[in-house]
Coordinates of C-alpha atoms and ligand atoms in Angstrom, one line a residue:
X1 CA -107.7 7.1 34.5
X2 CA -110.2 7.3 37.4
X3 CA -108.9 6.4 41.1
X4 CA -111.5 6.1 43.9
X5 CA -110.0 9.0 46.2
X6 CA -110.1 5.9 49.1
X7 CA -107.9 3.8 47.1
X8 CA -105.8 6.8 46.5
X9 CA -106.0 7.4 50.2
X10 CA -104.5 4.2 51.0
X11 CA -102.2 4.1 48.3
X12 CA -100.5 7.3 49.8
X13 CA -100.5 5.4 53.2
X14 CA -98.7 2.4 51.8
X15 CA -96.2 4.5 50.2
X16 CA -95.5 6.6 53.5
X17 CA -95.1 3.2 55.5
X18 CA -92.7 2.1 52.6
X19 CA -90.6 5.4 53.1
X20 CA -90.5 5.0 56.6
X21 CA -89.0 1.0 56.7
X22 CA -86.4 2.4 54.1
X23 CA -85.9 5.2 56.6
X24 CA -85.4 3.2 59.6
X25 CA -82.7 0.8 57.9
X26 CA -81.1 3.7 56.8
X27 CA -80.7 5.0 60.4
X28 CA -79.9 1.2 61.6
X29 CA -77.3 0.7 59.3
X30 CA -75.4 4.2 59.9
X31 CA -75.5 4.3 63.3
X32 CA -75.2 0.9 64.4
X33 CA -72.9 -0.3 62.0
X34 CA -74.5 -2.8 59.9
X35 CA -72.9 -3.4 56.7
X36 CA -72.7 -6.5 54.5
X37 CA -69.8 -8.7 54.8
X38 CA -67.4 -7.6 51.8
X39 CA -64.2 -9.0 52.2
X40 CA -64.0 -11.9 49.8
X41 CA -60.9 -13.8 51.5
X42 CA -60.7 -17.5 50.8
X43 CA -59.6 -20.4 52.9
X44 CA -59.3 -24.3 52.4
X45 CA -61.9 -25.5 55.2
X46 CA -60.7 -29.0 54.8
X47 CA -57.1 -28.1 56.1
X48 CA -57.7 -25.5 58.7
X49 CA -56.4 -27.4 61.3
X50 CA -53.4 -27.2 59.0
X51 CA -53.5 -23.5 58.6
X52 CA -51.1 -21.1 60.2
X53 CA -54.3 -19.0 61.5
X54 CA -56.5 -21.3 62.3
X55 CA -54.6 -23.8 64.0
X56 CA -55.7 -25.1 67.2
X57 CA -53.3 -23.2 69.3
X58 CA -54.3 -19.6 67.4
X59 CA -58.3 -19.5 67.9
X60 CA -59.6 -17.5 70.5
X61 CA -58.7 -13.8 71.6
X62 CA -55.3 -12.4 70.5
X63 CA -53.6 -9.0 70.4
X64 CA -51.6 -8.3 67.1
X65 CA -48.4 -6.3 66.4
X66 CA -50.7 -3.0 66.1
X67 CA -52.4 -3.4 69.5
X68 CA -55.8 -4.7 67.8
X69 CA -57.5 -7.4 69.4
X70 CA -58.4 -10.1 66.9
X71 CA -60.6 -13.2 67.8
X72 CA -60.3 -16.0 65.5
X73 CA -63.2 -18.4 65.5
X74 CA -64.1 -21.7 64.3
X75 CA -67.7 -22.5 63.3
X76 CA -68.2 -26.6 63.0
X77 CA -71.6 -28.9 63.4
X78 CA -72.6 -28.0 66.3
X79 CA -70.9 -25.6 68.2
X80 CA -68.4 -22.2 67.9
X81 CA -65.2 -22.9 68.8
X82 CA -63.3 -22.2 71.5
X83 CA -66.8 -22.9 73.1
X84 CA -66.0 -19.9 75.5
X85 CA -63.9 -16.5 75.1
X86 CA -63.2 -13.4 77.3
X87 CA -63.1 -10.0 75.5
X88 CA -63.1 -6.3 77.0
X89 CA -66.3 -4.2 76.7
X90 CA -66.5 -1.4 75.1
X91 CA -63.1 -2.1 72.5
X92 CA -63.2 -2.6 68.9
X93 CA -62.6 -6.2 68.1
X94 CA -61.9 -7.8 64.8
X95 CA -63.8 -11.1 64.7
X96 CA -62.4 -13.4 61.8
X97 CA -64.9 -16.6 61.5
X98 CA -64.5 -19.7 59.1
X99 CA -66.3 -23.1 58.9
X100 CA -64.7 -26.2 59.0
X101 CA -68.0 -28.0 57.3
X102 CA -71.2 -26.4 55.9
X103 CA -72.7 -23.2 55.6
X104 CA -73.2 -21.8 59.0
X105 CA -74.6 -18.4 60.3
X106 CA -73.4 -15.9 63.6
X107 CA -75.6 -14.0 65.6
X108 CA -74.8 -12.3 68.7
X109 CA -77.8 -10.1 70.1
X110 CA -77.3 -6.7 70.9
X111 CA -74.4 -6.2 68.6
X112 CA -73.9 -5.7 64.7
X113 CA -72.8 -9.5 64.6
X114 CA -75.0 -11.1 62.2
X115 CA -73.7 -13.1 59.3
X116 CA -73.1 -16.3 57.2
X117 CA -70.0 -17.9 57.6
X118 CA -69.6 -19.6 54.4
X119 CA -67.0 -22.9 53.8
X120 CA -64.1 -21.5 51.7
X121 CA -64.3 -18.3 53.1
X122 CA -63.4 -16.1 56.1
X123 CA -65.9 -13.8 57.2
X124 CA -64.3 -10.9 59.4
X125 CA -66.6 -8.4 60.9
X126 CA -65.5 -5.5 63.7
X127 CA -67.7 -5.1 66.5
X128 CA -68.1 -4.0 70.1
X129 CA -69.8 -5.0 73.1
X130 CA -71.4 -1.9 74.9
X131 CA -71.2 -3.4 78.4
X132 CA -70.0 -6.6 80.4
X133 CA -72.2 -9.6 80.5
X134 CA -72.5 -12.8 79.2
X135 CA -73.3 -12.9 75.5
X136 CA -74.7 -15.7 73.6
X137 CA -73.5 -16.5 70.2
X138 CA -76.2 -18.2 67.9
X139 CA -76.3 -20.3 64.7
X140 CA -78.7 -18.8 62.4
X141 CA -78.2 -20.6 59.1
X142 CA -79.8 -24.1 59.2
X143 CA -77.0 -26.6 59.5
X144 CA -78.4 -30.0 60.4
X145 CA -80.0 -31.7 63.1
X146 CA -78.3 -30.2 65.6
X147 CA -78.5 -26.9 64.4
X148 CA -80.8 -25.6 67.2
X149 CA -78.4 -26.8 69.8
X150 CA -75.5 -25.0 67.8
X151 CA -74.4 -22.1 70.1
X152 CA -71.6 -20.9 72.3
X153 CA -70.5 -18.0 74.9
X154 CA -68.5 -14.7 74.8
X155 CA -67.7 -13.3 78.4
X156 CA -67.4 -10.0 78.3
X157 CA -65.4 -7.9 81.2
X158 CA -64.4 -4.2 81.7
X159 CA -61.3 -3.1 79.6
X160 CA -59.2 -3.0 82.5
X161 CA -60.0 -6.4 84.3
X162 CA -59.3 -7.9 80.7
X163 CA -56.0 -6.3 80.2
X164 CA -55.0 -7.4 83.7
X165 CA -56.0 -10.8 82.7
X166 CA -53.8 -10.7 79.6
X167 CA -50.6 -9.8 81.8
X168 CA -51.0 -12.9 84.1
X169 CA -51.9 -15.5 80.9
X170 CA -49.1 -16.5 78.4
X171 CA -49.4 -15.4 75.0
X172 CA -52.9 -13.6 75.4
X173 CA -54.7 -16.2 74.5
X174 CA -57.7 -17.5 75.8
X175 CA -58.2 -21.0 75.0
X176 CA -59.8 -23.4 77.6
Ligands
LIG1 CU1 -74.7 -24.2 62.5 CU2 -76.9 -24.1 62.1

């Protein structure tokens, strides 16, 4: 089969570009902790308010008995609840997301947080915030007419400052 030399050259360039993209994806996945949310944990979305874990008083930031920082969040048209939470920087955080109604997504720029929140399932993601500041929490799955306005905020503070806040507040939860 005859292949024109110029065509051959372009085919090689395309293959090199494809290989480069796969390489970039792999490096990104390895060093930024990008992975599929693989825990298949089910929950009844219709009775979240009656569940132990996602009852209103339990939402937000808590420290479990092992000292891990757990953040429980509920997505519902059209916001994430609690609307604003305070977490420590440079700390491993376990986020547990559930939806109260339809399919939502969650994206926090500058972190590895980007996942779907499927009704009936708990999306568990581990992340950490590199530095203090205000981080927006955005919905990235079309969920209705108010989708564009579905966002909330995470207030990231220095670890020492956050620990001081925990000892002065009751129960360690930061509910507003
Ligand atoms: Cu929730 Cu879009």
